[in-house]
Coordinates of C-alpha atoms in Angstrom, one line a residue:
M1 CA 9.6 -65.6 -112.3
T2 CA 9.6 -62.4 -110.4
T3 CA 13.0 -60.7 -109.2
G4 CA 12.3 -62.0 -105.8
N5 CA 12.2 -65.7 -106.6
P6 CA 15.6 -67.3 -107.4
F7 CA 14.4 -70.7 -106.2
G8 CA 12.0 -71.3 -109.1
T9 CA 9.6 -74.2 -108.6
R10 CA 12.2 -76.1 -106.2
P11 CA 10.5 -76.9 -102.5
V12 CA 12.3 -74.7 -100.2
F13 CA 12.4 -76.1 -96.3
V14 CA 13.3 -73.1 -93.8
F15 CA 14.7 -74.5 -90.4
S16 CA 14.9 -72.5 -87.5
T17 CA 17.2 -74.5 -84.9
P18 CA 14.8 -76.7 -82.9
P19 CA 14.8 -75.0 -79.4
T20 CA 15.8 -77.2 -76.2
P21 CA 12.6 -77.4 -74.1
N22 CA 14.4 -76.9 -70.7
G23 CA 12.7 -73.5 -70.3
D24 CA 10.9 -70.6 -72.6
L25 CA 11.9 -68.5 -75.0
H26 CA 13.4 -65.0 -73.9
L27 CA 13.6 -62.2 -76.6
G28 CA 17.3 -63.3 -77.4
H29 CA 16.1 -66.5 -78.6
V30 CA 13.4 -64.9 -80.6
S31 CA 15.5 -62.2 -82.4
G32 CA 17.6 -64.7 -83.9
P33 CA 16.4 -68.0 -85.7
Y34 CA 12.6 -67.8 -85.3
L35 CA 12.3 -64.2 -86.5
G36 CA 14.7 -64.7 -88.9
A37 CA 13.1 -67.8 -90.4
D38 CA 9.4 -66.4 -90.3
A39 CA 10.4 -63.3 -92.4
F40 CA 12.2 -65.2 -94.7
V41 CA 9.6 -67.4 -95.4
R42 CA 6.8 -64.8 -95.6
F43 CA 8.8 -62.7 -98.1
Q44 CA 9.4 -66.2 -100.2
R45 CA 5.9 -66.9 -100.4
L46 CA 5.1 -63.2 -101.8
N47 CA 7.3 -64.4 -104.5
G48 CA 5.6 -67.3 -105.5
V49 CA 8.1 -70.1 -103.9
D50 CA 7.0 -72.9 -102.0
A51 CA 8.5 -72.2 -98.4
W52 CA 7.8 -73.7 -95.4
H53 CA 9.1 -73.0 -91.9
L54 CA 9.9 -75.9 -90.1
T55 CA 11.4 -76.7 -86.4
G56 CA 10.1 -78.6 -83.4
S57 CA 10.9 -79.6 -79.7
D58 CA 14.7 -81.0 -79.3
D59 CA 13.7 -83.3 -76.4
H60 CA 16.6 -85.5 -76.1
Q61 CA 18.7 -82.6 -75.0
S62 CA 21.0 -83.7 -72.0
Y63 CA 20.1 -80.3 -70.7
V64 CA 16.5 -81.5 -70.4
V65 CA 17.5 -84.2 -68.2
E66 CA 19.6 -81.4 -65.8
C67 CA 16.2 -79.3 -65.8
A68 CA 14.2 -82.4 -64.8
R69 CA 16.5 -82.8 -62.1
R70 CA 16.2 -79.5 -60.8
E71 CA 12.3 -79.4 -61.0
G72 CA 11.8 -82.8 -59.7
S73 CA 10.2 -84.2 -62.8
T74 CA 10.9 -86.5 -65.6
P75 CA 12.8 -85.8 -68.9
A76 CA 9.5 -86.6 -70.8
G77 CA 7.2 -84.4 -68.7
T78 CA 10.0 -81.7 -68.7
A79 CA 10.0 -81.9 -72.5
A80 CA 6.2 -81.7 -72.7
H81 CA 6.0 -78.9 -70.7
H82 CA 8.5 -76.4 -72.0
G83 CA 7.9 -77.5 -75.3
A84 CA 4.3 -76.5 -75.0
E85 CA 5.3 -73.2 -73.5
I86 CA 7.6 -72.7 -76.8
A87 CA 5.0 -73.5 -79.2
A88 CA 2.8 -71.1 -77.6
T89 CA 5.6 -68.1 -77.7
L90 CA 6.1 -68.6 -81.1
A91 CA 2.6 -68.4 -81.8
L92 CA 2.4 -65.2 -79.7
M93 CA 5.3 -63.6 -81.7
D94 CA 3.4 -64.3 -84.8
I95 CA 5.7 -66.7 -86.0
D96 CA 4.3 -69.1 -88.0
V97 CA 5.4 -73.0 -88.4
D98 CA 4.6 -75.1 -90.7
Q99 CA 5.9 -78.4 -89.3
Y100 CA 6.5 -78.7 -85.4
T101 CA 8.3 -81.7 -84.8
V102 CA 8.1 -83.4 -81.5
T103 CA 10.8 -85.7 -81.2
S104 CA 10.4 -87.8 -78.0
T105 CA 6.6 -88.6 -79.0
D106 CA 6.6 -88.5 -82.9
P107 CA 5.2 -92.2 -83.4
S108 CA 7.8 -92.9 -86.3
Y109 CA 10.8 -90.9 -85.2
A110 CA 12.8 -93.2 -83.2
E111 CA 12.6 -95.8 -86.0
G112 CA 13.5 -93.6 -88.6
L113 CA 16.3 -92.4 -86.7
R114 CA 17.5 -95.9 -86.1
A115 CA 17.4 -96.4 -89.9
Y116 CA 19.4 -93.1 -90.9
F117 CA 22.1 -94.1 -88.2
A118 CA 22.1 -97.7 -89.4
R119 CA 22.9 -96.2 -92.9
L120 CA 25.7 -94.0 -91.3
A121 CA 27.5 -97.2 -89.9
S122 CA 27.1 -99.1 -92.8
S123 CA 29.2 -96.5 -94.7
G124 CA 32.4 -97.6 -92.9
R125 CA 33.4 -94.1 -91.8
V126 CA 31.2 -94.3 -88.5
A127 CA 32.6 -97.0 -86.2
P128 CA 33.4 -97.7 -82.6
R129 CA 36.4 -96.0 -81.3
E130 CA 38.1 -96.1 -77.7
D131 CA 38.7 -92.4 -76.7
A132 CA 39.3 -90.2 -73.8
A133 CA 36.4 -89.1 -71.7
L134 CA 35.6 -87.7 -68.4
F135 CA 33.9 -89.1 -65.4
D136 CA 32.7 -87.9 -62.1
A137 CA 35.2 -88.7 -59.4
E138 CA 32.6 -89.3 -56.5
T139 CA 29.7 -91.1 -58.7
G140 CA 31.6 -92.2 -61.4
D141 CA 28.9 -90.9 -64.1
Y142 CA 30.2 -90.1 -67.7
L143 CA 30.3 -86.6 -68.0
Y144 CA 29.3 -84.8 -71.4
E145 CA 27.7 -81.5 -72.5
V146 CA 25.9 -79.9 -69.5
D147 CA 27.5 -82.2 -66.6
V148 CA 31.0 -80.7 -67.5
S149 CA 32.3 -77.3 -68.3
G150 CA 35.8 -75.7 -68.3
R151 CA 38.0 -73.6 -70.3
C152 CA 38.1 -74.0 -74.3
P153 CA 41.3 -75.8 -75.7
T154 CA 41.2 -73.5 -78.4
C155 CA 40.4 -70.2 -77.5
D156 CA 40.6 -70.3 -73.5
E157 CA 37.1 -68.8 -73.0
P158 CA 35.0 -70.6 -70.4
A159 CA 33.4 -73.5 -72.4
G160 CA 30.4 -76.2 -71.7
G161 CA 31.0 -79.7 -72.5
N162 CA 31.1 -80.6 -76.2
I163 CA 31.1 -76.9 -77.6
C164 CA 32.6 -73.6 -76.9
E165 CA 30.1 -70.7 -77.6
E166 CA 32.8 -68.0 -77.9
C167 CA 34.8 -69.6 -81.0
G168 CA 32.3 -72.0 -82.0
E169 CA 34.8 -75.0 -82.0
P170 CA 34.0 -78.3 -80.2
N171 CA 35.8 -80.2 -77.6
S172 CA 35.8 -83.5 -76.8
C173 CA 35.3 -82.7 -73.1
A174 CA 38.3 -84.6 -72.2
D175 CA 40.4 -81.9 -73.7
L176 CA 38.8 -79.1 -71.7
T177 CA 41.3 -76.8 -69.3
D178 CA 40.5 -77.3 -65.9
P179 CA 37.2 -79.2 -66.3
R180 CA 34.5 -79.1 -63.6
S181 CA 31.8 -81.8 -63.2
G182 CA 28.3 -80.6 -62.6
R183 CA 27.6 -83.7 -60.5
S184 CA 30.0 -83.2 -57.7
A185 CA 32.8 -80.7 -56.2
A186 CA 35.5 -83.2 -56.9
A187 CA 37.9 -82.7 -60.3
P188 CA 36.7 -85.1 -63.0
R189 CA 38.5 -88.1 -63.5
V190 CA 40.0 -89.1 -67.0
G191 CA 39.3 -92.4 -68.4
T192 CA 38.2 -94.1 -71.9
V193 CA 34.9 -95.1 -73.5
T194 CA 34.1 -96.6 -76.7
R195 CA 31.5 -94.5 -78.8
H196 CA 30.7 -94.5 -82.6
S197 CA 33.0 -92.0 -83.8
L198 CA 33.4 -90.1 -86.9
P199 CA 37.0 -89.1 -88.4
L200 CA 35.7 -85.6 -90.0
H201 CA 39.1 -84.5 -90.9
E202 CA 38.9 -87.0 -93.7
F203 CA 36.4 -85.2 -95.2
R204 CA 37.9 -81.8 -96.0
D205 CA 37.6 -81.6 -99.5
D206 CA 34.0 -82.9 -99.4
L207 CA 33.0 -80.2 -97.1
A208 CA 34.8 -77.1 -99.1
A209 CA 32.4 -78.6 -101.9
H210 CA 29.3 -78.4 -100.0
H211 CA 30.0 -74.9 -99.1
D212 CA 30.5 -73.9 -102.8
L213 CA 26.8 -75.2 -103.2
G214 CA 24.7 -72.9 -101.3
R215 CA 24.7 -69.5 -99.6
T216 CA 27.7 -70.0 -97.0
P217 CA 28.7 -66.8 -95.1
E218 CA 32.6 -66.4 -94.3
R219 CA 32.1 -66.7 -90.7
L220 CA 31.4 -70.3 -91.3
R221 CA 34.0 -71.0 -94.1
E222 CA 36.6 -69.6 -91.4
L223 CA 35.4 -71.9 -88.8
A224 CA 35.5 -74.9 -90.9
A225 CA 38.9 -74.2 -92.4
R226 CA 40.1 -73.7 -88.6
L227 CA 38.6 -76.9 -87.8
M228 CA 39.6 -79.2 -90.9
G229 CA 43.3 -77.6 -90.2
R230 CA 43.5 -79.9 -87.5
E231 CA 45.5 -82.8 -87.7
R232 CA 42.3 -85.1 -86.5
L233 CA 39.0 -84.4 -85.6
D234 CA 37.2 -87.2 -84.1
V235 CA 33.6 -86.5 -83.2
A236 CA 31.5 -89.1 -81.1
L237 CA 28.0 -89.5 -82.2
T238 CA 26.8 -91.7 -79.2
H239 CA 27.1 -91.5 -75.5
P240 CA 26.5 -93.6 -72.4
A241 CA 23.1 -91.8 -71.7
D242 CA 19.7 -92.8 -70.3
W243 CA 17.5 -89.9 -72.0
G244 CA 17.6 -90.3 -75.9
I245 CA 17.1 -92.9 -78.7
A246 CA 20.0 -95.8 -78.8
P247 CA 21.3 -97.1 -82.1
A248 CA 19.4 -100.4 -81.4
P249 CA 16.3 -100.8 -78.5
G250 CA 18.1 -101.9 -75.4
G251 CA 21.7 -100.2 -75.8
D252 CA 23.5 -98.6 -73.2
Q253 CA 24.6 -95.7 -75.6
V254 CA 22.2 -93.1 -77.3
I255 CA 22.6 -91.2 -80.5
W256 CA 24.1 -88.1 -79.5
V257 CA 21.3 -85.4 -79.7
W258 CA 23.2 -83.2 -82.5
P259 CA 23.7 -86.0 -84.9
E260 CA 20.1 -86.7 -84.1
M261 CA 19.0 -83.3 -85.4
S262 CA 20.3 -84.0 -89.0
Y263 CA 17.8 -86.8 -89.2
G264 CA 15.3 -84.7 -87.6
F265 CA 15.4 -82.1 -90.2
L266 CA 14.8 -84.9 -93.3
H267 CA 12.1 -86.5 -90.9
G268 CA 10.3 -82.7 -90.3
I269 CA 10.1 -82.5 -94.5
A270 CA 8.6 -86.0 -94.6
A271 CA 6.0 -85.2 -91.9
L272 CA 5.3 -81.9 -93.6
G273 CA 4.9 -83.5 -96.8
E274 CA 2.5 -86.0 -95.4
G275 CA 0.4 -83.6 -94.3
L276 CA 0.4 -81.7 -97.7
G277 CA 0.3 -84.8 -99.9
R278 CA 3.5 -84.6 -101.1
D279 CA 5.6 -87.5 -101.6
W280 CA 8.7 -86.6 -99.5
S281 CA 10.8 -89.4 -97.8
A282 CA 13.2 -88.8 -94.9
G283 CA 15.0 -91.9 -96.5
S284 CA 15.1 -90.6 -99.9
P285 CA 15.9 -87.1 -100.1
S286 CA 15.3 -85.4 -103.3
A287 CA 17.7 -83.8 -105.6
D288 CA 15.3 -80.8 -105.9
W289 CA 15.0 -80.1 -102.4
K290 CA 16.5 -76.6 -101.0
I291 CA 17.3 -76.2 -97.4
V292 CA 17.8 -73.0 -95.8
H293 CA 19.1 -72.8 -92.3
F294 CA 18.7 -70.2 -89.6
F295 CA 20.5 -70.5 -86.4
G296 CA 23.0 -68.9 -83.7
Y297 CA 26.9 -69.1 -84.2
D298 CA 27.1 -71.4 -81.4
N299 CA 25.3 -73.8 -83.3
S300 CA 27.4 -73.2 -86.6
F301 CA 29.9 -76.5 -86.2
Y302 CA 26.9 -78.8 -86.2
H303 CA 25.0 -77.3 -88.9
A304 CA 27.7 -76.3 -91.3
V305 CA 30.1 -78.9 -90.7
L306 CA 28.9 -82.0 -89.2
Y307 CA 25.6 -82.2 -90.8
P308 CA 26.8 -82.0 -94.6
I309 CA 29.3 -84.9 -93.8
L310 CA 26.3 -87.0 -92.2
Y311 CA 24.0 -86.4 -95.1
Q312 CA 26.9 -87.3 -97.8
L313 CA 27.4 -90.9 -95.6
A314 CA 23.9 -91.7 -95.0
H315 CA 22.6 -90.6 -98.7
P316 CA 25.6 -90.9 -100.9
D317 CA 23.7 -90.0 -104.3
W318 CA 22.0 -87.0 -102.7
H319 CA 24.3 -83.4 -102.6
C320 CA 22.5 -81.6 -100.2
D321 CA 21.9 -78.0 -101.3
I322 CA 21.6 -75.5 -98.0
D323 CA 21.8 -72.0 -97.7
Y324 CA 23.2 -71.1 -94.0
H325 CA 22.0 -67.9 -92.3
V326 CA 23.7 -67.2 -88.7
N327 CA 23.3 -64.9 -86.2
E328 CA 25.4 -63.7 -83.0
F329 CA 24.4 -63.3 -79.5
Y330 CA 21.8 -60.9 -78.9
L331 CA 22.7 -59.2 -75.5
L332 CA 20.5 -57.6 -72.8
E333 CA 21.6 -54.5 -71.7
D334 CA 25.0 -55.3 -73.3
A335 CA 25.3 -58.5 -70.9
K336 CA 24.6 -62.1 -72.0
F337 CA 20.8 -63.2 -71.3
S338 CA 20.9 -65.6 -68.4
T339 CA 18.0 -67.6 -66.9
S340 CA 19.9 -68.5 -64.0
R341 CA 20.8 -64.8 -63.0
R342 CA 17.3 -64.0 -64.1
H343 CA 18.7 -61.5 -66.6
A344 CA 16.2 -62.1 -69.3
V345 CA 13.2 -60.6 -71.0
W346 CA 10.8 -63.5 -71.4
A347 CA 8.6 -63.2 -74.6
K348 CA 5.4 -64.2 -72.9
D349 CA 5.7 -61.2 -70.6
F350 CA 6.8 -58.5 -72.9
V351 CA 4.8 -59.2 -75.8
G352 CA 0.9 -59.1 -76.3
E353 CA -1.6 -58.1 -79.0
H354 CA -0.7 -54.6 -78.2
N355 CA 2.8 -54.5 -79.1
V356 CA 3.7 -57.5 -81.1
D357 CA 4.7 -55.7 -84.1
A358 CA 6.5 -53.1 -82.4
V359 CA 8.6 -55.6 -80.8
R360 CA 9.0 -57.6 -83.8
F361 CA 10.1 -54.2 -85.7
F362 CA 12.6 -53.6 -82.9
L363 CA 14.1 -57.1 -83.2
A364 CA 14.3 -56.6 -86.8
G365 CA 16.6 -53.7 -86.5
T366 CA 18.5 -54.7 -83.8
R367 CA 19.0 -58.4 -84.3
P368 CA 22.6 -59.4 -84.2
E369 CA 23.8 -59.9 -87.8
G370 CA 27.2 -60.4 -88.2
R371 CA 28.1 -58.8 -84.8
R372 CA 26.7 -59.0 -81.3
T373 CA 24.0 -56.3 -80.3
S374 CA 21.9 -55.6 -77.4
F375 CA 18.4 -55.0 -76.4
R376 CA 18.1 -52.1 -74.4
H377 CA 14.7 -51.1 -72.8
A378 CA 15.2 -47.4 -73.2
A379 CA 15.9 -47.9 -77.2
Y380 CA 13.0 -50.1 -77.5
E381 CA 10.7 -47.4 -75.8
S382 CA 12.5 -44.8 -78.2
V383 CA 11.7 -46.7 -81.5
L384 CA 8.2 -47.2 -80.3
T385 CA 7.6 -43.6 -79.4
D386 CA 9.9 -41.5 -81.6
V387 CA 9.7 -43.7 -84.7
L388 CA 6.6 -45.9 -85.0
I389 CA 4.2 -43.8 -83.3
G390 CA 5.7 -40.3 -83.6
T391 CA 6.6 -40.7 -87.4
W392 CA 4.7 -43.5 -89.2
Q393 CA 1.6 -43.2 -87.3
T394 CA 1.6 -39.3 -87.2
W395 CA 2.3 -39.7 -91.2
L396 CA -0.5 -42.0 -91.8
D397 CA -2.8 -40.0 -89.7
D398 CA -2.1 -36.9 -91.5
L399 CA -2.0 -38.7 -95.1
G400 CA -5.6 -40.0 -93.8
A401 CA -7.0 -36.6 -93.1
R402 CA -5.7 -34.8 -96.2
V403 CA -7.2 -37.6 -98.2
R404 CA -10.6 -37.2 -96.2
T405 CA -10.5 -33.5 -96.6
D406 CA -9.1 -32.5 -99.7
H407 CA -10.2 -35.6 -102.0
A408 CA -13.6 -36.8 -100.2
G409 CA -11.9 -39.8 -98.8
Q410 CA -10.8 -41.2 -101.9
A411 CA -7.3 -42.1 -103.7
P412 CA -6.7 -39.2 -106.0
P413 CA -5.4 -40.5 -109.8
P414 CA -1.5 -40.6 -110.0
G415 CA 0.3 -38.2 -112.0
E416 CA 3.2 -38.3 -114.3
D417 CA 6.3 -40.1 -113.6
T418 CA 7.8 -38.2 -110.9
A419 CA 11.2 -38.0 -108.9
F420 CA 9.3 -39.3 -105.5
R421 CA 8.2 -42.2 -107.7
A422 CA 11.8 -42.9 -108.8
T423 CA 12.5 -42.7 -105.1
L424 CA 10.2 -45.2 -104.2
E425 CA 11.5 -47.6 -106.9
R426 CA 14.7 -47.3 -105.1
R427 CA 13.5 -48.2 -101.9
R428 CA 11.3 -51.1 -103.4
A429 CA 14.5 -52.7 -105.0
A430 CA 16.5 -52.3 -101.8
L431 CA 13.7 -54.1 -100.0
T432 CA 13.7 -56.7 -102.8
A433 CA 17.4 -57.3 -102.3
C434 CA 17.7 -57.3 -98.1
L435 CA 14.4 -59.8 -97.9
G436 CA 15.8 -62.0 -100.5
Q437 CA 17.9 -65.1 -100.5
D438 CA 21.4 -64.1 -100.7
A439 CA 21.4 -60.5 -99.1
F440 CA 18.6 -61.5 -96.5
S441 CA 19.1 -58.7 -93.5
L442 CA 16.2 -57.7 -91.3
N443 CA 18.6 -54.8 -90.0
R444 CA 18.6 -53.5 -93.7
A445 CA 15.0 -54.0 -94.1
A446 CA 14.1 -52.2 -90.8
E447 CA 16.4 -49.4 -92.2
E448 CA 14.7 -49.2 -95.6
L449 CA 11.3 -49.3 -93.8
T450 CA 11.9 -46.6 -91.8
G451 CA 13.8 -44.5 -95.0
L452 CA 10.9 -44.9 -96.8
V453 CA 8.5 -43.1 -94.4
E454 CA 11.3 -40.6 -93.8
D455 CA 10.9 -40.0 -97.8
A456 CA 7.1 -39.7 -97.8
V457 CA 7.4 -37.3 -94.6
R458 CA 9.9 -35.2 -96.7
H459 CA 7.2 -35.1 -99.5
L460 CA 4.6 -33.6 -97.5
D461 CA 5.9 -30.1 -99.1
D462 CA 4.0 -30.9 -102.1
T463 CA 0.1 -30.8 -101.5
S464 CA -1.2 -31.7 -105.1
G465 CA -3.4 -34.4 -105.9
E466 CA -0.5 -36.2 -107.7
A467 CA 1.5 -35.9 -104.5
V468 CA -1.1 -37.1 -102.1
A469 CA -1.4 -40.3 -104.9
D470 CA 2.6 -40.7 -104.2
E471 CA 2.1 -40.9 -100.8
L472 CA -0.4 -43.3 -101.1
A473 CA 1.9 -45.5 -103.2
A474 CA 4.2 -45.1 -100.3
A475 CA 2.0 -46.5 -97.9
W476 CA 1.2 -49.2 -100.1
L477 CA 4.9 -49.9 -100.8
L478 CA 5.2 -49.8 -96.7
V479 CA 2.3 -52.5 -96.5
C480 CA 4.4 -54.9 -98.9
G481 CA 7.7 -54.2 -97.2
A482 CA 6.4 -54.4 -93.6
L483 CA 4.3 -57.7 -94.5
P484 CA 7.3 -60.2 -93.9
V485 CA 8.3 -58.2 -90.6
M486 CA 5.0 -56.7 -89.0
P487 CA 2.4 -58.9 -90.7
R488 CA -0.6 -57.8 -88.3
F489 CA 0.1 -54.0 -89.1
A490 CA 0.9 -54.8 -92.9
A491 CA -2.8 -56.3 -93.1
R492 CA -4.2 -53.4 -91.1
L493 CA -2.8 -51.0 -92.8
A494 CA -3.9 -52.5 -96.1
G495 CA -7.5 -52.4 -94.8
A496 CA -7.1 -48.9 -93.9
L497 CA -6.1 -48.2 -97.6
G498 CA -9.0 -50.2 -98.7
L499 CA -7.2 -53.2 -100.1
P500 CA -6.8 -56.6 -98.7
A501 CA -3.1 -57.6 -97.8
P502 CA -1.0 -58.5 -100.6
T503 CA -0.3 -61.8 -101.9
T504 CA 2.7 -61.0 -104.4
W505 CA 5.7 -59.2 -104.0
P506 CA 5.2 -56.1 -106.4
E507 CA 7.5 -56.0 -109.2
R508 CA 7.2 -51.9 -109.6
V509 CA 5.9 -49.2 -107.3
E510 CA 2.5 -49.8 -107.3
Y511 CA -0.3 -46.8 -107.3
L512 CA -3.6 -47.1 -105.4
P513 CA -6.4 -47.2 -108.1
A514 CA -8.5 -43.8 -108.0
G515 CA -11.2 -43.7 -106.1
T516 CA -10.6 -46.3 -103.6
A517 CA -11.8 -45.4 -100.2
I518 CA -9.3 -44.7 -97.8
D519 CA -9.8 -45.1 -93.9
L520 CA -6.2 -43.9 -92.3
A521 CA -7.3 -41.0 -90.2
G522 CA -7.5 -41.8 -86.6
Q523 CA -6.3 -45.1 -87.0
E524 CA -4.0 -46.4 -83.9
F525 CA -1.4 -49.0 -85.4
F526 CA 0.9 -48.6 -82.4
T527 CA 0.4 -47.9 -78.8
T528 CA 2.5 -47.6 -75.8
A529 CA -0.5 -48.5 -73.6
A530 CA 0.2 -52.2 -71.7
P531 CA -2.2 -54.8 -71.8
A532 CA -4.8 -54.9 -69.5
A533 CA -5.0 -58.1 -68.8
A534 CA -1.5 -58.0 -66.9
P535 CA -1.9 -58.2 -63.3
V536 CA 0.1 -55.6 -61.4
L537 CA 1.0 -58.0 -58.6
L538 CA 2.0 -60.7 -61.2
A539 CA 5.7 -59.8 -61.0
W540 CA 5.5 -59.9 -57.2
L541 CA 3.9 -63.1 -56.7
R542 CA 6.1 -64.7 -59.3
E543 CA 9.0 -64.1 -57.6
L544 CA 7.3 -64.8 -54.2
V545 CA 6.7 -68.3 -55.9
V546 CA 9.9 -68.4 -57.1
S547 CA 12.1 -67.7 -54.0
T548 CA 9.4 -70.0 -51.8
V549 CA 9.6 -73.1 -53.9
A550 CA 13.5 -72.5 -55.1
L551 CA 12.5 -72.8 -58.5
P552 CA 15.7 -72.6 -61.1
D553 CA 14.3 -69.9 -62.8
E554 CA 10.8 -68.0 -63.7
S555 CA 10.0 -69.4 -67.1
G556 CA 6.6 -71.3 -67.1
V557 CA 5.7 -69.9 -63.8
D558 CA 2.8 -67.3 -64.9
T559 CA 0.9 -70.2 -66.8
S560 CA 1.4 -73.0 -64.3
T561 CA -0.5 -73.8 -60.9
L562 CA 1.1 -74.1 -58.0
V563 CA 0.5 -77.7 -58.0
E564 CA 2.2 -77.9 -61.4
L565 CA 5.1 -76.1 -60.0
G566 CA 5.4 -78.8 -57.2
V567 CA 4.1 -76.6 -54.2
G568 CA 2.8 -78.6 -51.4
S569 CA 0.8 -77.9 -48.4
L570 CA 4.0 -76.6 -46.4
H571 CA 4.8 -74.5 -49.2
A572 CA 1.1 -72.9 -49.4
V573 CA 1.3 -72.0 -45.8
A574 CA 4.4 -70.3 -46.4
L575 CA 2.9 -68.6 -49.1
Q576 CA -0.4 -67.6 -47.1
F577 CA 1.6 -66.3 -44.4
Q578 CA 3.8 -64.1 -46.9
I579 CA 0.6 -63.0 -48.4
L580 CA -0.9 -61.9 -45.4
E581 CA 1.9 -60.4 -44.1
Q582 CA 2.5 -58.1 -46.8
L583 CA -1.0 -57.6 -48.6
D584 CA -3.1 -58.2 -45.6
A585 CA -5.3 -60.1 -47.7
D586 CA -6.8 -63.6 -46.4
V587 CA -6.3 -66.3 -48.8
T588 CA -7.2 -70.0 -48.4
V589 CA -4.9 -73.1 -49.1
E590 CA -7.2 -74.5 -50.9
E591 CA -7.5 -71.4 -53.1
L592 CA -3.5 -71.6 -53.4
L593 CA -3.8 -75.1 -54.5
G594 CA -6.5 -74.9 -57.1
D595 CA -6.6 -74.6 -60.5
R596 CA -5.7 -71.2 -60.9
D597 CA -2.6 -70.4 -62.4
V598 CA -0.2 -67.8 -60.9
T599 CA -1.5 -65.0 -63.2
A600 CA -5.2 -65.9 -62.1
L601 CA -4.0 -66.0 -58.5
A602 CA -2.3 -62.5 -59.0
R603 CA -5.6 -61.3 -60.2
L604 CA -7.4 -63.0 -57.1
L605 CA -5.0 -61.4 -54.4
E606 CA -5.8 -57.8 -56.2
D607 CA -9.7 -58.7 -55.6
K608 CA -8.9 -59.4 -52.0
A609 CA -6.4 -56.8 -51.0
T610 CA -6.9 -53.0 -50.7
P611 CA -5.7 -51.0 -53.5
E612 CA -3.4 -49.0 -51.2
A613 CA -1.8 -52.5 -50.3
V614 CA -1.6 -53.5 -54.2
A615 CA 0.1 -50.4 -55.1
E616 CA 2.6 -50.6 -52.3
V617 CA 3.5 -54.2 -52.8
A618 CA 3.6 -53.8 -56.9
A619 CA 6.0 -50.9 -56.4
S620 CA 8.2 -52.6 -54.2
A621 CA 8.4 -55.5 -56.5
S622 CA 9.5 -53.2 -59.2
E623 CA 12.5 -51.7 -57.5
E624 CA 13.6 -55.6 -57.1
V625 CA 13.2 -57.2 -60.4
V626 CA 16.3 -57.2 -62.8
A627 CA 14.6 -57.5 -65.7
C628 CA 11.0 -58.6 -66.8

């Protein structure tokens, strides 16, 4: 067993919170659970661990219903569209997912969920209970989650229905201060409703024992202590709704999507096992399963408090062993990412093959681990220009030139043990720790990688062959350490060092074999160049389409046709007029309503307009866009 493998032969299932398919992923989303889970799995596999990354499309969220209402679509159609967007964005970010469960279309999912809920009900602890609830005063609609907001009864900060993102505590909606309905302007009325409910306060000791079994950060223990300190904490597990899966076919309530998710994790393991030929069952979890959760703090109650108790009730003989990794909010220029205010950096608009490694490195170094942090465009540009290009790439290019000039393009033999070798060993040990199970931190990993390169740059004063061999060893350790964080860069650098990408984590500092052909000089690993495929009119056309059709946000616009976005002939004529007026370009309604997506239409307009008109309109658009 290597020093980086505390899991032994156990299967390790690493979950990033299934995203809600009501829009695409922005960098705030990506920086947290998804990048964290991806890097964690990559490192564990280097250490011989059977680890897999699982997530999916959380289709039955009430937010999907609201998004469908705004888009004039159906919940199923909205979930399918945005779920596909999300999967594509994860792939764009080199975030590998081994099991992606689509909850509304998986053929065996509903039946499995109902069997799971039946286990909960048969435990005798989940039972119908009449409690206070909120209803819209005009429509009479039952209000929860997206349809109601107010102030948190615990911290008094603005909160949505059922959860407060600030303090992480749940609410019953009826206990919100100054509640507001999302269905009408009238103040909600208080009534009662009977729902399946769980008296969570009765499981204080069970929850404490669970948290002692795996990795539970103090932040989560504090939340659990506050919640379990309440006199009562009754949690409704079903809600009156049309979208979702009823405990039994034909029922007028659905299983709340958050308890549903606890089953979804087990279902994902079973589906993964079926593809791998493993006998893993959602109805019979195994004692050797190790589960690792990556999620944002606003989801802490569900993952770290509710789910362990649900598992205990559904599977009394299974003691779920779970490690929790939680991140705080990632801000944009010190303000919350907001799709409604268009204050967001959409991953698909910002990331391409030219910069995916740079973005992953920057997010690793700035992701909100234990504190809120912020994405700043200027800071990203500085890291790209000064660190990755100005320091890393400059050093590697210089090292390659010295190998080519002084050593005929081949790695020289290493010398005796040196102080620099001891320095590299300290970096290797630090990377092993901060990428491992207990002290996992991509912030620290980014710091160690930067420190490693800085160590090598300081070593340039020694021009001997032994010193060059030391630097090549540093470059190889950079390959190993960067592989979980920047997989493309690591693979390219390995190739330039004359070796394939590593498949195992080094147990000690490794020197390149003498005589290995080195091709470092002149390699461009990082660039400030933007991808040529992005039309300069794309931002302008996107904004024009969003405002003309009154779309709620920009997610999905670039890769959709105008027809898919709900553009009819009248809207097309309006767009045609704006294009003619601002670009002096003649485009037909048939071309607008054809099979080109918005990105392709932007290219078409660039072909039809004069370069002067394109430049003027693009420059005007860049001044108006809040964030892109």
